[in-house]
JSON list of C-alpha atoms and ligand atoms in Angstrom, two decimals:
[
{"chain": "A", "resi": 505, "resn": "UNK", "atom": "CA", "xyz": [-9.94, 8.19, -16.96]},
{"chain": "A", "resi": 506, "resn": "UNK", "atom": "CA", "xyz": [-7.47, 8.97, -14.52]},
{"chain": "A", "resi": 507, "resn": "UNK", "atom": "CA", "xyz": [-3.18, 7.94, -15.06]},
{"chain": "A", "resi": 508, "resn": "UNK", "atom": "CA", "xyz": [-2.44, 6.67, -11.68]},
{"chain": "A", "resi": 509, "resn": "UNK", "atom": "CA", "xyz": [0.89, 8.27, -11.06]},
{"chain": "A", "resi": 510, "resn": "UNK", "atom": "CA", "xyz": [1.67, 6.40, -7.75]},
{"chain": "A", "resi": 511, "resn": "UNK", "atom": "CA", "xyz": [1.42, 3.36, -9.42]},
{"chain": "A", "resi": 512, "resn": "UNK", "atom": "CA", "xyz": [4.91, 4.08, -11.17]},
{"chain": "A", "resi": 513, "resn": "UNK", "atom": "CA", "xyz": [6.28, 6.72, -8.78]},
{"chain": "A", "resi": 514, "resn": "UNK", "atom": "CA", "xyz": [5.69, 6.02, -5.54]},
{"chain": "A", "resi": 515, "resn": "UNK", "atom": "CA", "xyz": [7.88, 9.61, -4.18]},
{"chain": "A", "resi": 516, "resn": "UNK", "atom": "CA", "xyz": [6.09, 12.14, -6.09]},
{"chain": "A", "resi": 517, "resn": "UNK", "atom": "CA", "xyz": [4.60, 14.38, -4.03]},
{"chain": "A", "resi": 518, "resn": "UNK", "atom": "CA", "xyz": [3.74, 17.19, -6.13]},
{"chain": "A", "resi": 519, "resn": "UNK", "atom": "CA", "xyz": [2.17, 17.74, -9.47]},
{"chain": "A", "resi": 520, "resn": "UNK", "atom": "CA", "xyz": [-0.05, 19.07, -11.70]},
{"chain": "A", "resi": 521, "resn": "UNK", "atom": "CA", "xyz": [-3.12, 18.23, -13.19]},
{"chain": "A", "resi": 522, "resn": "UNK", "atom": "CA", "xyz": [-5.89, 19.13, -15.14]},
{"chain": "A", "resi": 523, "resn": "UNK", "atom": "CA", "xyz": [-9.69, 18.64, -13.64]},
{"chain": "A", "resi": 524, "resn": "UNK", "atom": "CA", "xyz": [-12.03, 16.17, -15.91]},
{"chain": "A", "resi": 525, "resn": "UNK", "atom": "CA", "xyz": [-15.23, 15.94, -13.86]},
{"chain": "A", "resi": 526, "resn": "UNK", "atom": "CA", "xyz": [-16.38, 18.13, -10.89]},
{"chain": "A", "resi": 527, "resn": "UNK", "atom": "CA", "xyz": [-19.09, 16.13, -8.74]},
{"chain": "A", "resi": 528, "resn": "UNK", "atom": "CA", "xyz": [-20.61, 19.65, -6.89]},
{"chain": "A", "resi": 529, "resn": "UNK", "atom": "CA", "xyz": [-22.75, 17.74, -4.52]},
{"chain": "A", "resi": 530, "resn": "UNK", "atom": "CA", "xyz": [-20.21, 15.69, -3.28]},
{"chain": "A", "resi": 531, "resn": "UNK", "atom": "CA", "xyz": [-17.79, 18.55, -2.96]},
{"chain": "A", "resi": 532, "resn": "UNK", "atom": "CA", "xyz": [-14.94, 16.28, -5.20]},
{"chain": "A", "resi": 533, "resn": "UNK", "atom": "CA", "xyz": [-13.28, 16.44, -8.69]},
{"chain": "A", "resi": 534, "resn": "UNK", "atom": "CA", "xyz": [-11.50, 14.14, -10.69]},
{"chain": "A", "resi": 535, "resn": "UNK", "atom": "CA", "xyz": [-8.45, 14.30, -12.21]},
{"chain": "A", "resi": 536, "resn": "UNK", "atom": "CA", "xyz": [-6.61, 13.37, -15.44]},
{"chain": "A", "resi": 537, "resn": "UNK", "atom": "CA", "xyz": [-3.64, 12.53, -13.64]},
{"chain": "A", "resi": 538, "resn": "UNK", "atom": "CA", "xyz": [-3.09, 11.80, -9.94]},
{"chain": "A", "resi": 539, "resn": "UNK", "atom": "CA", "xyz": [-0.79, 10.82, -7.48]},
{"chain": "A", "resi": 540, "resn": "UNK", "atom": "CA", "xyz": [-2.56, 10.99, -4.64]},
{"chain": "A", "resi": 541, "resn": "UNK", "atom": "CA", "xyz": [-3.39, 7.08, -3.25]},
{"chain": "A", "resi": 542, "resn": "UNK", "atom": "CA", "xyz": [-7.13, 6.42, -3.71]},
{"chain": "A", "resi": 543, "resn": "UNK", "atom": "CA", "xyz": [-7.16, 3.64, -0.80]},
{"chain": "A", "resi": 544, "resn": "UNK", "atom": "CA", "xyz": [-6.99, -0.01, -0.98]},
{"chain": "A", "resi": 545, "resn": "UNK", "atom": "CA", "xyz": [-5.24, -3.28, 0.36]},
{"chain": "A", "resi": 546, "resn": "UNK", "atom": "CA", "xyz": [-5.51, -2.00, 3.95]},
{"chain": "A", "resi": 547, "resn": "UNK", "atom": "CA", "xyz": [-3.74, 1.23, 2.94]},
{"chain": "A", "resi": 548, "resn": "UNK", "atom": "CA", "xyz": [-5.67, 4.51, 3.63]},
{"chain": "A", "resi": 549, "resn": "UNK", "atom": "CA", "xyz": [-5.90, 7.28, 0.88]},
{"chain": "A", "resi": 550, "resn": "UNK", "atom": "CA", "xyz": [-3.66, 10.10, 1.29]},
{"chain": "A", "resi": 551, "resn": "UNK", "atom": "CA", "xyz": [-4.35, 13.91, 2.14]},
{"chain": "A", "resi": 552, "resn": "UNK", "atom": "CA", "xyz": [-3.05, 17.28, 0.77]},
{"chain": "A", "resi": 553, "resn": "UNK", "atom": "CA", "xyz": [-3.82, 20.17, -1.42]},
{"chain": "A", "resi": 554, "resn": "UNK", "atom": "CA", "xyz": [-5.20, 20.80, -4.28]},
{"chain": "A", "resi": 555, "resn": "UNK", "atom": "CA", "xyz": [-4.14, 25.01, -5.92]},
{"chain": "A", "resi": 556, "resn": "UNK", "atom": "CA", "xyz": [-5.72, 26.46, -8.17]},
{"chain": "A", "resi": 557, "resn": "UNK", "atom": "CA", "xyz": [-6.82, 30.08, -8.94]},
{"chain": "A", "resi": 558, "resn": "UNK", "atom": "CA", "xyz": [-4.09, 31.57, -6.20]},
{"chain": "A", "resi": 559, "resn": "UNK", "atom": "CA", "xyz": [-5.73, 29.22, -3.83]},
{"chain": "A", "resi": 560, "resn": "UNK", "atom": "CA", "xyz": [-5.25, 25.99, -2.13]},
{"chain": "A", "resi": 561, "resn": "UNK", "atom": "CA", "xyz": [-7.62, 24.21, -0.54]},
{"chain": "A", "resi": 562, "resn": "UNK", "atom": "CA", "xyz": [-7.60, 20.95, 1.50]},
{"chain": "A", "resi": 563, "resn": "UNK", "atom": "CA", "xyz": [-8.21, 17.20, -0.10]},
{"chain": "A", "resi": 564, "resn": "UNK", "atom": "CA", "xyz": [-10.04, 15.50, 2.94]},
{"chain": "A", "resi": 565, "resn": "UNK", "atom": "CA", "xyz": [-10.46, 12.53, 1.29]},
{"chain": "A", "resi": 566, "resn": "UNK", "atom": "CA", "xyz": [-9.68, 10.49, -2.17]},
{"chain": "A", "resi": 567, "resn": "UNK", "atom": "CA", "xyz": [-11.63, 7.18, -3.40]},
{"chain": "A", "resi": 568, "resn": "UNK", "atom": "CA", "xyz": [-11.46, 5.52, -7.22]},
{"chain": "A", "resi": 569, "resn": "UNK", "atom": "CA", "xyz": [-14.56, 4.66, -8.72]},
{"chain": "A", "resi": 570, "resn": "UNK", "atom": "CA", "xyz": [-13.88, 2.70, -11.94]},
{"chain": "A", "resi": 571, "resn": "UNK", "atom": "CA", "xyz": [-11.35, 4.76, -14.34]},
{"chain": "A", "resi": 572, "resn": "UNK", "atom": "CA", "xyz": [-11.64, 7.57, -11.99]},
{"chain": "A", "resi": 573, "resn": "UNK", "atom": "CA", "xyz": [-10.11, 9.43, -8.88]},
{"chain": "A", "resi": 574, "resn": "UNK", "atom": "CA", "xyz": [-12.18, 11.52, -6.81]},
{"chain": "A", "resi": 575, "resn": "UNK", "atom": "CA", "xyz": [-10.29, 14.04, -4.60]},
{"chain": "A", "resi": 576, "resn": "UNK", "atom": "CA", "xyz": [-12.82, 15.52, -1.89]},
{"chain": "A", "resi": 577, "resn": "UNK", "atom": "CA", "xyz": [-12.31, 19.19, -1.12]},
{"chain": "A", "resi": 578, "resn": "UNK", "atom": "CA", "xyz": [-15.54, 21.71, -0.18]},
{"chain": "A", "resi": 579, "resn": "UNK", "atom": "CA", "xyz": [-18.81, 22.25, -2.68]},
{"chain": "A", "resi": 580, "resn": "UNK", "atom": "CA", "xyz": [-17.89, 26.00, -2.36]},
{"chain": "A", "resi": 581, "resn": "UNK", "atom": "CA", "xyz": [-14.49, 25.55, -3.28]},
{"chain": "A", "resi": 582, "resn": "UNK", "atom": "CA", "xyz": [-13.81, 23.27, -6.47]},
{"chain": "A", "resi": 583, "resn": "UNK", "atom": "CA", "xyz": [-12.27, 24.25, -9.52]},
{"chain": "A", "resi": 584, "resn": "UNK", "atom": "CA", "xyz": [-13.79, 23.82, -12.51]},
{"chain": "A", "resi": 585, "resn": "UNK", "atom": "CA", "xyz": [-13.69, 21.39, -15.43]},
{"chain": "A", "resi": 586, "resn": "UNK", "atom": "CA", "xyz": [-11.12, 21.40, -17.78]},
{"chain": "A", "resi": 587, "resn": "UNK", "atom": "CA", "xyz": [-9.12, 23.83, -14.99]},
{"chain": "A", "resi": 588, "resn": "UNK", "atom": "CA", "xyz": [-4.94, 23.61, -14.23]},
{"chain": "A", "resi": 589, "resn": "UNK", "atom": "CA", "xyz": [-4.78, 22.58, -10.39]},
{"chain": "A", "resi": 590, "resn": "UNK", "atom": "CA", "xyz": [-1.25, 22.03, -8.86]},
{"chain": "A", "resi": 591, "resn": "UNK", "atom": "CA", "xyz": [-1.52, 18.94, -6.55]},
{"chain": "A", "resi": 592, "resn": "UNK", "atom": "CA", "xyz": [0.28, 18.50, -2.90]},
{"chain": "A", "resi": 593, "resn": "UNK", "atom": "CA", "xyz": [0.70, 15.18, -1.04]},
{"chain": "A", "resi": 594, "resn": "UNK", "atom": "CA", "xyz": [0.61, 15.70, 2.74]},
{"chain": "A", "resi": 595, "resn": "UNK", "atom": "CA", "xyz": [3.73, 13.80, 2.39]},
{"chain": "A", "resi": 596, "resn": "UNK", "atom": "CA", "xyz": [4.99, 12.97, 6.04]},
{"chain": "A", "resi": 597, "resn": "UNK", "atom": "CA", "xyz": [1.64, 10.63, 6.41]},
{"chain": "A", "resi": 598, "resn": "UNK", "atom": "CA", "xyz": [2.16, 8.90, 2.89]},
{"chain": "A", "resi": 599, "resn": "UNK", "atom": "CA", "xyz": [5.69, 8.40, 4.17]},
{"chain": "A", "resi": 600, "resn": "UNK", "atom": "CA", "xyz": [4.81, 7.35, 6.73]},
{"chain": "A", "resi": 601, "resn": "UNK", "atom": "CA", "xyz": [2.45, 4.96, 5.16]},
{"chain": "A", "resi": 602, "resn": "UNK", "atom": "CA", "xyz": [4.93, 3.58, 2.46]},
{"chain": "A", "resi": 603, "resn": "UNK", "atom": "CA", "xyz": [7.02, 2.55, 5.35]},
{"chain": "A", "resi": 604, "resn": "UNK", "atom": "CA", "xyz": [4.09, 0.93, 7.30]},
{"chain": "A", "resi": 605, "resn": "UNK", "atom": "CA", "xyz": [3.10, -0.92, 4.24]},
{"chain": "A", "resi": 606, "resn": "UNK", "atom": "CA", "xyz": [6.47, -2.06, 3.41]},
{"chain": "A", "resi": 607, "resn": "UNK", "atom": "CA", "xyz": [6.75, -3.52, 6.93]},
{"chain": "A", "resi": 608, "resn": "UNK", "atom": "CA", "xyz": [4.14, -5.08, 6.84]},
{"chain": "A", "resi": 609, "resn": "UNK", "atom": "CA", "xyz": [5.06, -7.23, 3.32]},
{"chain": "A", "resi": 610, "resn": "UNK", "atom": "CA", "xyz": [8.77, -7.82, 5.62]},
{"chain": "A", "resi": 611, "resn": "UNK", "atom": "CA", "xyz": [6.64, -9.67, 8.13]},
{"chain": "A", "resi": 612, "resn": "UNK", "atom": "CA", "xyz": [4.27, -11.49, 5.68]},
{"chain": "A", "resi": 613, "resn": "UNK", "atom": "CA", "xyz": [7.66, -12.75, 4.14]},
{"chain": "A", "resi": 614, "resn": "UNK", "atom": "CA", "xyz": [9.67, -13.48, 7.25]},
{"chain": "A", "resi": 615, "resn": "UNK", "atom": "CA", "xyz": [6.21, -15.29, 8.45]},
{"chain": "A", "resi": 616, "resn": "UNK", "atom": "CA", "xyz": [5.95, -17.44, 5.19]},
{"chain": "A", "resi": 617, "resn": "UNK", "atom": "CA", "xyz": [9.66, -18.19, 5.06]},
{"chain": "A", "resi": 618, "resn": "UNK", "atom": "CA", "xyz": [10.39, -19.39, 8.73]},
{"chain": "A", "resi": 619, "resn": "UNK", "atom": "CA", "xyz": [6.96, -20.48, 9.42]},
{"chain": "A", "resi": 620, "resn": "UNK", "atom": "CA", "xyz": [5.19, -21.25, 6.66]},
{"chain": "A", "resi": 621, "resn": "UNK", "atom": "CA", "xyz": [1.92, -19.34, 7.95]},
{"chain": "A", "resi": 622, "resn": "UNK", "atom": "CA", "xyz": [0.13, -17.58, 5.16]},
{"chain": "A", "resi": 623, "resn": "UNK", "atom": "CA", "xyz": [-1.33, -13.97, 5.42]},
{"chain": "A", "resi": 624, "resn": "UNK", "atom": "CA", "xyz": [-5.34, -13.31, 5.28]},
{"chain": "A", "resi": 625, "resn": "UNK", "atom": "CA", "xyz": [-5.57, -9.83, 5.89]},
{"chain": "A", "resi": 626, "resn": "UNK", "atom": "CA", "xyz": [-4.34, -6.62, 7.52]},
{"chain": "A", "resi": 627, "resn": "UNK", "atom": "CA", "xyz": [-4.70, -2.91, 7.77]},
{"chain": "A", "resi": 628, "resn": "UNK", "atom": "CA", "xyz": [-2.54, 0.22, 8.87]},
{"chain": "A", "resi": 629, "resn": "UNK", "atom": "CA", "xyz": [-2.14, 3.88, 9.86]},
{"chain": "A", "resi": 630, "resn": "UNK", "atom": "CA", "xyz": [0.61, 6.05, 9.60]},
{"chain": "A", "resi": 631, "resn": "UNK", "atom": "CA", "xyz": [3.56, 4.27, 11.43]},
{"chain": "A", "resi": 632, "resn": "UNK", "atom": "CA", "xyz": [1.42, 1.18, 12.69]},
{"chain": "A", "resi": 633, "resn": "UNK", "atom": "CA", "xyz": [-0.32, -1.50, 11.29]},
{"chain": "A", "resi": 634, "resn": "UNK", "atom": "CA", "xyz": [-1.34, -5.39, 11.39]},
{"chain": "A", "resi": 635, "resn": "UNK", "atom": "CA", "xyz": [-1.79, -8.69, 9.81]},
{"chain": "A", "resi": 636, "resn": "UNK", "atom": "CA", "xyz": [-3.78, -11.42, 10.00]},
{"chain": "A", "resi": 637, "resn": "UNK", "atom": "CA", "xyz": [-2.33, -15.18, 9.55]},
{"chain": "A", "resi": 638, "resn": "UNK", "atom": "CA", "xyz": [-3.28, -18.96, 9.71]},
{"chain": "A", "resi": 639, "resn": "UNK", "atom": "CA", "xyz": [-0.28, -19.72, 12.08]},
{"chain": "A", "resi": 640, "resn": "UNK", "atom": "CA", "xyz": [-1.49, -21.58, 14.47]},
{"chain": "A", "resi": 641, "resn": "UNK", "atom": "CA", "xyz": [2.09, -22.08, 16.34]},
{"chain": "A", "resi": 642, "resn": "UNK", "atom": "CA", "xyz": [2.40, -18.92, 17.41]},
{"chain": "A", "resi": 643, "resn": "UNK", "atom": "CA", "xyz": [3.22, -18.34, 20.67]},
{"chain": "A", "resi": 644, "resn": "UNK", "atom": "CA", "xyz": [4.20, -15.17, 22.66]},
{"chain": "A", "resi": 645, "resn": "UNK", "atom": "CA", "xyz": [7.85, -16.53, 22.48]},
{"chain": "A", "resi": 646, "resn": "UNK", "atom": "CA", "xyz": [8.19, -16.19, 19.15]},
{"chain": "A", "resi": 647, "resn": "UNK", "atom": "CA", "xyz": [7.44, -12.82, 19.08]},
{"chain": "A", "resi": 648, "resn": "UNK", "atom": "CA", "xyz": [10.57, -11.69, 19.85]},
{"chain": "A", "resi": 649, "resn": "UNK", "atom": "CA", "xyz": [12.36, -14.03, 17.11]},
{"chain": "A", "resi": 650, "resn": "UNK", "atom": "CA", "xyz": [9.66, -12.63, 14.41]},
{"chain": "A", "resi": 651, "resn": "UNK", "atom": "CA", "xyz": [10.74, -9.29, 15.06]},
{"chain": "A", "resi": 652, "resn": "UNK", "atom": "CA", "xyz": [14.64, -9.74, 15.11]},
{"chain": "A", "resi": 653, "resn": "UNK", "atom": "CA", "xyz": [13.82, -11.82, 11.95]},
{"chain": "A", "resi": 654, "resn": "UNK", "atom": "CA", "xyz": [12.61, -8.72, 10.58]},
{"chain": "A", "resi": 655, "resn": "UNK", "atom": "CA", "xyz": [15.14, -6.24, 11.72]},
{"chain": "A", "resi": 656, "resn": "UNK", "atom": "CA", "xyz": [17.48, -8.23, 9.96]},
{"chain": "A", "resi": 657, "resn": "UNK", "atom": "CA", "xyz": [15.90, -8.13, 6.19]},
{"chain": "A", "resi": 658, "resn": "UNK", "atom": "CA", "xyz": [15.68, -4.11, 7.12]},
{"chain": "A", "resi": 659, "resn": "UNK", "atom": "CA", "xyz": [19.68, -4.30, 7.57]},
{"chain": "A", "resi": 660, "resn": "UNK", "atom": "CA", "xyz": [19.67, -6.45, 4.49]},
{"chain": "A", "resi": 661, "resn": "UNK", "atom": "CA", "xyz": [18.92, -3.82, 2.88]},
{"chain": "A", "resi": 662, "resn": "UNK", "atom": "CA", "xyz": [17.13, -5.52, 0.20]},
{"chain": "A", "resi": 663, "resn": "UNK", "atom": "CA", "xyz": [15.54, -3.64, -2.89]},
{"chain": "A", "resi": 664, "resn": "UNK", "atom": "CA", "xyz": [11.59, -3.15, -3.59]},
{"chain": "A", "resi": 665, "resn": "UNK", "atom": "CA", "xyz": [10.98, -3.45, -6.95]},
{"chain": "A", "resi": 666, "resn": "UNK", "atom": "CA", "xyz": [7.71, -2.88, -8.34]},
{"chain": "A", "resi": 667, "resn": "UNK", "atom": "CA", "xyz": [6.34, -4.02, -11.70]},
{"chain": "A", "resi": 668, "resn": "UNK", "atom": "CA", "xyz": [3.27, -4.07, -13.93]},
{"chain": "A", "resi": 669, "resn": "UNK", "atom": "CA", "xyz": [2.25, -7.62, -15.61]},
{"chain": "A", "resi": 670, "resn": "UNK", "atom": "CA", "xyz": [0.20, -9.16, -18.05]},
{"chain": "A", "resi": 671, "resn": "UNK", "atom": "CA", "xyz": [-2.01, -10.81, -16.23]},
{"chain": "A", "resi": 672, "resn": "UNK", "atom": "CA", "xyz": [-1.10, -14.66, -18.18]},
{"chain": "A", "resi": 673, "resn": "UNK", "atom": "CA", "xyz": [2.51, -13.71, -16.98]},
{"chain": "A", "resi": 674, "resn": "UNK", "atom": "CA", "xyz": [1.87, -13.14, -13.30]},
{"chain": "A", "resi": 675, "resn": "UNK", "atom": "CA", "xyz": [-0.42, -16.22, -13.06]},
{"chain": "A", "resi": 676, "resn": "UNK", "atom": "CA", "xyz": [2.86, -18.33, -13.99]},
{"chain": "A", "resi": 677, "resn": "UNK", "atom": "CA", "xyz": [4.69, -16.88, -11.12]},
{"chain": "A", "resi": 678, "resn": "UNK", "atom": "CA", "xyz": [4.44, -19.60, -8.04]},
{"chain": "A", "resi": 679, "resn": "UNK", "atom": "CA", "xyz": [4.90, -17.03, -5.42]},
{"chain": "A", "resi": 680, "resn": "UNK", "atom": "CA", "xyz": [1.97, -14.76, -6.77]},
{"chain": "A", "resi": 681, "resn": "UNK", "atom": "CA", "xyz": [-0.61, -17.92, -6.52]},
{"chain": "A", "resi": 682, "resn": "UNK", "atom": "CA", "xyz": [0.13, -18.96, -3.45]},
{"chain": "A", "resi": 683, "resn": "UNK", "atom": "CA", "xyz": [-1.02, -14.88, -2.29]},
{"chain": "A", "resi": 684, "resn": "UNK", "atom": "CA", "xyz": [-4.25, -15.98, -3.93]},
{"chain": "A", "resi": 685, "resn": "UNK", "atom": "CA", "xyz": [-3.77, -13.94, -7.07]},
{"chain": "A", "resi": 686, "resn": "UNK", "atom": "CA", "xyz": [-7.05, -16.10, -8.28]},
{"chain": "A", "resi": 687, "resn": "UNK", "atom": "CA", "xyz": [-9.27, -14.40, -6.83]},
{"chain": "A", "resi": 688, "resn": "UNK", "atom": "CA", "xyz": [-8.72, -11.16, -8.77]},
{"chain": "A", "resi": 689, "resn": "UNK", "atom": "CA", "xyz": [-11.95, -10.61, -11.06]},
{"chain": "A", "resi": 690, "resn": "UNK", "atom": "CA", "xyz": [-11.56, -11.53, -14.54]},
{"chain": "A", "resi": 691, "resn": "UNK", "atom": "CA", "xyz": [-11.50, -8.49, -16.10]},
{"chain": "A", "resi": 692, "resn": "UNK", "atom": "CA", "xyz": [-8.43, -7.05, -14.62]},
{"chain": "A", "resi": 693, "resn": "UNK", "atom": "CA", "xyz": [-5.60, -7.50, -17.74]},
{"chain": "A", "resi": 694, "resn": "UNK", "atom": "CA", "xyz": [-2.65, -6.39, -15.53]},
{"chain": "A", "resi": 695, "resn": "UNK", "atom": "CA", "xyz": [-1.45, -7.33, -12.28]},
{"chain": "A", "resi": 696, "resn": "UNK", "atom": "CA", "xyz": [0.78, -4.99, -10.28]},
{"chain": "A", "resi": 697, "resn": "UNK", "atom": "CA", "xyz": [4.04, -6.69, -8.03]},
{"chain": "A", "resi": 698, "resn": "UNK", "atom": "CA", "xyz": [5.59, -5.32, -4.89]},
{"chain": "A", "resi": 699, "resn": "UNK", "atom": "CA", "xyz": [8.73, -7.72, -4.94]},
{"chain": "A", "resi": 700, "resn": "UNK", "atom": "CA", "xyz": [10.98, -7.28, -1.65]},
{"chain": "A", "resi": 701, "resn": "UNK", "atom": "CA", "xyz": [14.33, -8.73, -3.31]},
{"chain": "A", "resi": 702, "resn": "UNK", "atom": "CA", "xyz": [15.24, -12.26, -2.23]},
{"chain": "A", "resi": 703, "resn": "UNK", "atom": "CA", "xyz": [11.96, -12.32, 0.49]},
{"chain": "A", "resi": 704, "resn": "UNK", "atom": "CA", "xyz": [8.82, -11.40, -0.81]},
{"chain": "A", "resi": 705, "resn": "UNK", "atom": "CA", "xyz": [6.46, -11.19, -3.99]},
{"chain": "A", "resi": 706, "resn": "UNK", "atom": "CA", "xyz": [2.38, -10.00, -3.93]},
{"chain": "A", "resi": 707, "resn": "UNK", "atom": "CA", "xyz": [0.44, -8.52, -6.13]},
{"chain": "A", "resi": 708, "resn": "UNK", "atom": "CA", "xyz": [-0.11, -5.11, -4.73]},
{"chain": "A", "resi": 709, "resn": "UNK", "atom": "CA", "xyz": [-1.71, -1.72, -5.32]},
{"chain": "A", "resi": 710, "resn": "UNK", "atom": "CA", "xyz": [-0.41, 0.05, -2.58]},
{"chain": "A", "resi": 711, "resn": "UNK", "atom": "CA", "xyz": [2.86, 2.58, -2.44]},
{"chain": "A", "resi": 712, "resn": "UNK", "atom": "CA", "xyz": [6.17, 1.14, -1.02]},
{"chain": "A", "resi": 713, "resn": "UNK", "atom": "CA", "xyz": [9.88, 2.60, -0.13]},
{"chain": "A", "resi": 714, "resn": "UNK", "atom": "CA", "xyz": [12.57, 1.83, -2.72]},
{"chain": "A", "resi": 715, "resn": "UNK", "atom": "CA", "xyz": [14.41, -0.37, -0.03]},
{"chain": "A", "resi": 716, "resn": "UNK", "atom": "CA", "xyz": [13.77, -2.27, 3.00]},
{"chain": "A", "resi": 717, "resn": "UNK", "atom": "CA", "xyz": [16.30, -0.02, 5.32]},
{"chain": "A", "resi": 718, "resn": "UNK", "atom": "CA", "xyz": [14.55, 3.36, 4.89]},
{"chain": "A", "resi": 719, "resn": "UNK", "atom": "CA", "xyz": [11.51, 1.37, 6.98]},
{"chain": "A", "resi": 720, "resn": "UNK", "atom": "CA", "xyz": [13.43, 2.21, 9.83]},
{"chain": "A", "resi": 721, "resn": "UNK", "atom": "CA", "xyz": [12.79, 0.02, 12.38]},
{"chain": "A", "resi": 722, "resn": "UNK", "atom": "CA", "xyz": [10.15, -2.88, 13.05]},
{"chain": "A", "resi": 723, "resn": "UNK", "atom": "CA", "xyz": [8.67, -3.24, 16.51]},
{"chain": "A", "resi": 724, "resn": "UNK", "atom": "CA", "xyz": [6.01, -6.31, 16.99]},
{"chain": "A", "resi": 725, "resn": "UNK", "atom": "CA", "xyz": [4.09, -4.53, 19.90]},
{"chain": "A", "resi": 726, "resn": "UNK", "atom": "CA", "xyz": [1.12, -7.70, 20.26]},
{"chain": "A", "resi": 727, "resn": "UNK", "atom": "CA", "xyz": [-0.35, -10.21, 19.05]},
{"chain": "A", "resi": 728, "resn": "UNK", "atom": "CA", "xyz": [-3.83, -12.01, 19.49]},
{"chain": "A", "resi": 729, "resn": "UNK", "atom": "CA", "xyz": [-5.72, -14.95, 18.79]},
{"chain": "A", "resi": 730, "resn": "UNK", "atom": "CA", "xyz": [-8.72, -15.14, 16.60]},
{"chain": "A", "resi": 731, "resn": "UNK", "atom": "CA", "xyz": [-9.35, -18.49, 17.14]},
{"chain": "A", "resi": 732, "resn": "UNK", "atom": "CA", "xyz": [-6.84, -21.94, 17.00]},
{"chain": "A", "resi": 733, "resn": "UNK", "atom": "CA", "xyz": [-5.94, -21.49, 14.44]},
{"chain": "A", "resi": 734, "resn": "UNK", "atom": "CA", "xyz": [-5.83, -17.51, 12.86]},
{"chain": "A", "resi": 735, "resn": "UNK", "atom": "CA", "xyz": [-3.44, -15.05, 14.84]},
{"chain": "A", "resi": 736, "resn": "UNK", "atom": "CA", "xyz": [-3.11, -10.97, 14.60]},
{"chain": "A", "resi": 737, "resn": "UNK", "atom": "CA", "xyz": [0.28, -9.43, 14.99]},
{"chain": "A", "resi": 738, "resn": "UNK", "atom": "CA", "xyz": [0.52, -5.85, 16.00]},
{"chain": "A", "resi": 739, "resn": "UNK", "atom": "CA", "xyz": [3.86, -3.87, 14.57]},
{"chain": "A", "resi": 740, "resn": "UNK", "atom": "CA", "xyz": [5.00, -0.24, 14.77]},
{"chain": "A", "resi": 741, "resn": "UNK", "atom": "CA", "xyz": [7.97, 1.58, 12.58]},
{"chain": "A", "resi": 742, "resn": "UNK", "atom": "CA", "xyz": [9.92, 3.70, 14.25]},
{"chain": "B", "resi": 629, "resn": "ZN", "atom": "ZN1", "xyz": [0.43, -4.77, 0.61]}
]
C-alpha cells in the first residue's frame, strides 16, 4: 500500500521512499510512500525524478491502481525492491497545476453563487484549464463579469483548507451533496474536502494552493456551447 503524501501536503516536493513492488515489463515501481499526484478529477499526474544508486532517472508517468502508486521510469533502469530512492517533483508544472486546479474550484463557486449553474466536468494543463456547466444563461456578456467575479475572491484572499472525513460526516454536509458526493462507490470510508473559505466546498482528490491569492490571476479566455442548455468556459492563470 502506498501513504499518499499529497493528500496531506500538497508543497512537498521532495522525499524519500522505499520501493515495494517493481513491475519490469512495464518499466514502473511502486512506492511505500509518495507524493507524486497519481492523476484524477481532471488533474494530470505529475513528473520528476526518482535517485537512487548515485543516479536519477526520469518518472514519465504515475497512475494508482488500488492501494498502489506506480511511478513509470525505463525497464533498464528501476531500482529494486525493498531499495532507498530519493523522490523529485518537477515542481514548476505541479505548481502550476495546484494553481490551475484551484482556479478552477474559484469559478465553480463564483458560478454556483451568482448563477446558480452547477459544474459537470472539467479538465486542465499546467496554467489552463476548463469546466463544464448546466448554465444555460450564459451569454458572451457575462464573461467579463464571471471573470472580475473571480479576480475578486483571488484578492479576497480567502484560505483553502483541506480535510479528510468519515464518509457519514461528509454526507451531512449540504454543500458536498449538491457536488454529487452520491455517486462515490460504496466502499470508499473517507471523503477528502477542498474548502475555499466562505465560497466553495467539493470533495476532491486533487492538490490545491494554501490560499486563493497565490493563483495569481484568472483570465476567462472562451466559452462554448454544448448544447441549450450545457456551456464550457475556457480560463488561464497568469
Ligand atoms: Zn477539483
Amino acid at each position: 500500500m502506498t501513504q499518499l503524501l499529497y493528500q496531506t501536503d500538497s508543497y512537498l516536493r521532495e522525499f524519500e521512499a522505499t520501493v515495494v513492488a517493481v513491475d519490469a515489463e512495464n518499466g514502473r515501481v511502486a512506492l511505500d510512500r509518495t507524493a507524486f499526484y497519481p492523476g484524477g478529477g481532471g488533474q494530470p499526474c505529475d513528473l520528476g525524478t526518482l535517485t537512487f544508486g548515485g543516479v536519477a532517472v526520469a518518472v514519465s508517468k504515475v497512475a494508482k491502481e488500488g492501494n498502489l502508486v506506480w511511478h513509470y521510469t525505463s525497464p533498464l533502469s528501476l531500482p529494486g525492491e525493498g531499495q532507498g530512492v530519493r523522490s523529485t517533483i518537477d515542481w514548476d508544472r505541479r505548481y502550476a497545476l495546484m494553481r490551475t486546479h484551484s482556479a478552477l474550484h474559484i469559478l465553480c463557486g463564483v458560478v454556483w453563487r451568482d448563477y446558480g449553474a452547477l459544474v459537470t466536468g472539467g479538465n486542465m494543463d499546467p496554467g489552463a484549464g476548463r469546466m463544464d456547466f448546466e448554465f444555460e444563461t450564459l451569454r458572451g456578456e457575462l464573461v467579463g463579469e464571471i471573470e472580475a467575479k473571480c479576480n475578486q475572491e483571488i484578492a479576497a484572499a480567502r484560505d483553502i483548507r483541506v480535510r479528510i472525513l468519515p464518509r457519514q460526516e461528509a454526507f451531512q454536509i449540504p454543500d458536498l451533496i449538491r457536488t454529487k458526493i452520491n455517486l462515490l462507490p460504496e466502499g470508499i470510508r473517507e471523503v477528502r474536502t477542498v474548502e475555499i473559505v466562505g465560497l466553495d466546498l467539493q470533495a476532491d482528490g486533487g492538490t490545491h494552493v494554501a490560499n486563493t491569492r497565490e493563483v495569481g490571476r484568472i483570465h476567462v479566455t472562451d466559452y462554448k456551447s454544448k448544447g441549450a442548455i450545457n456551456k464550457r468556459i475556457y480560463i488561464e492563470v497568469g
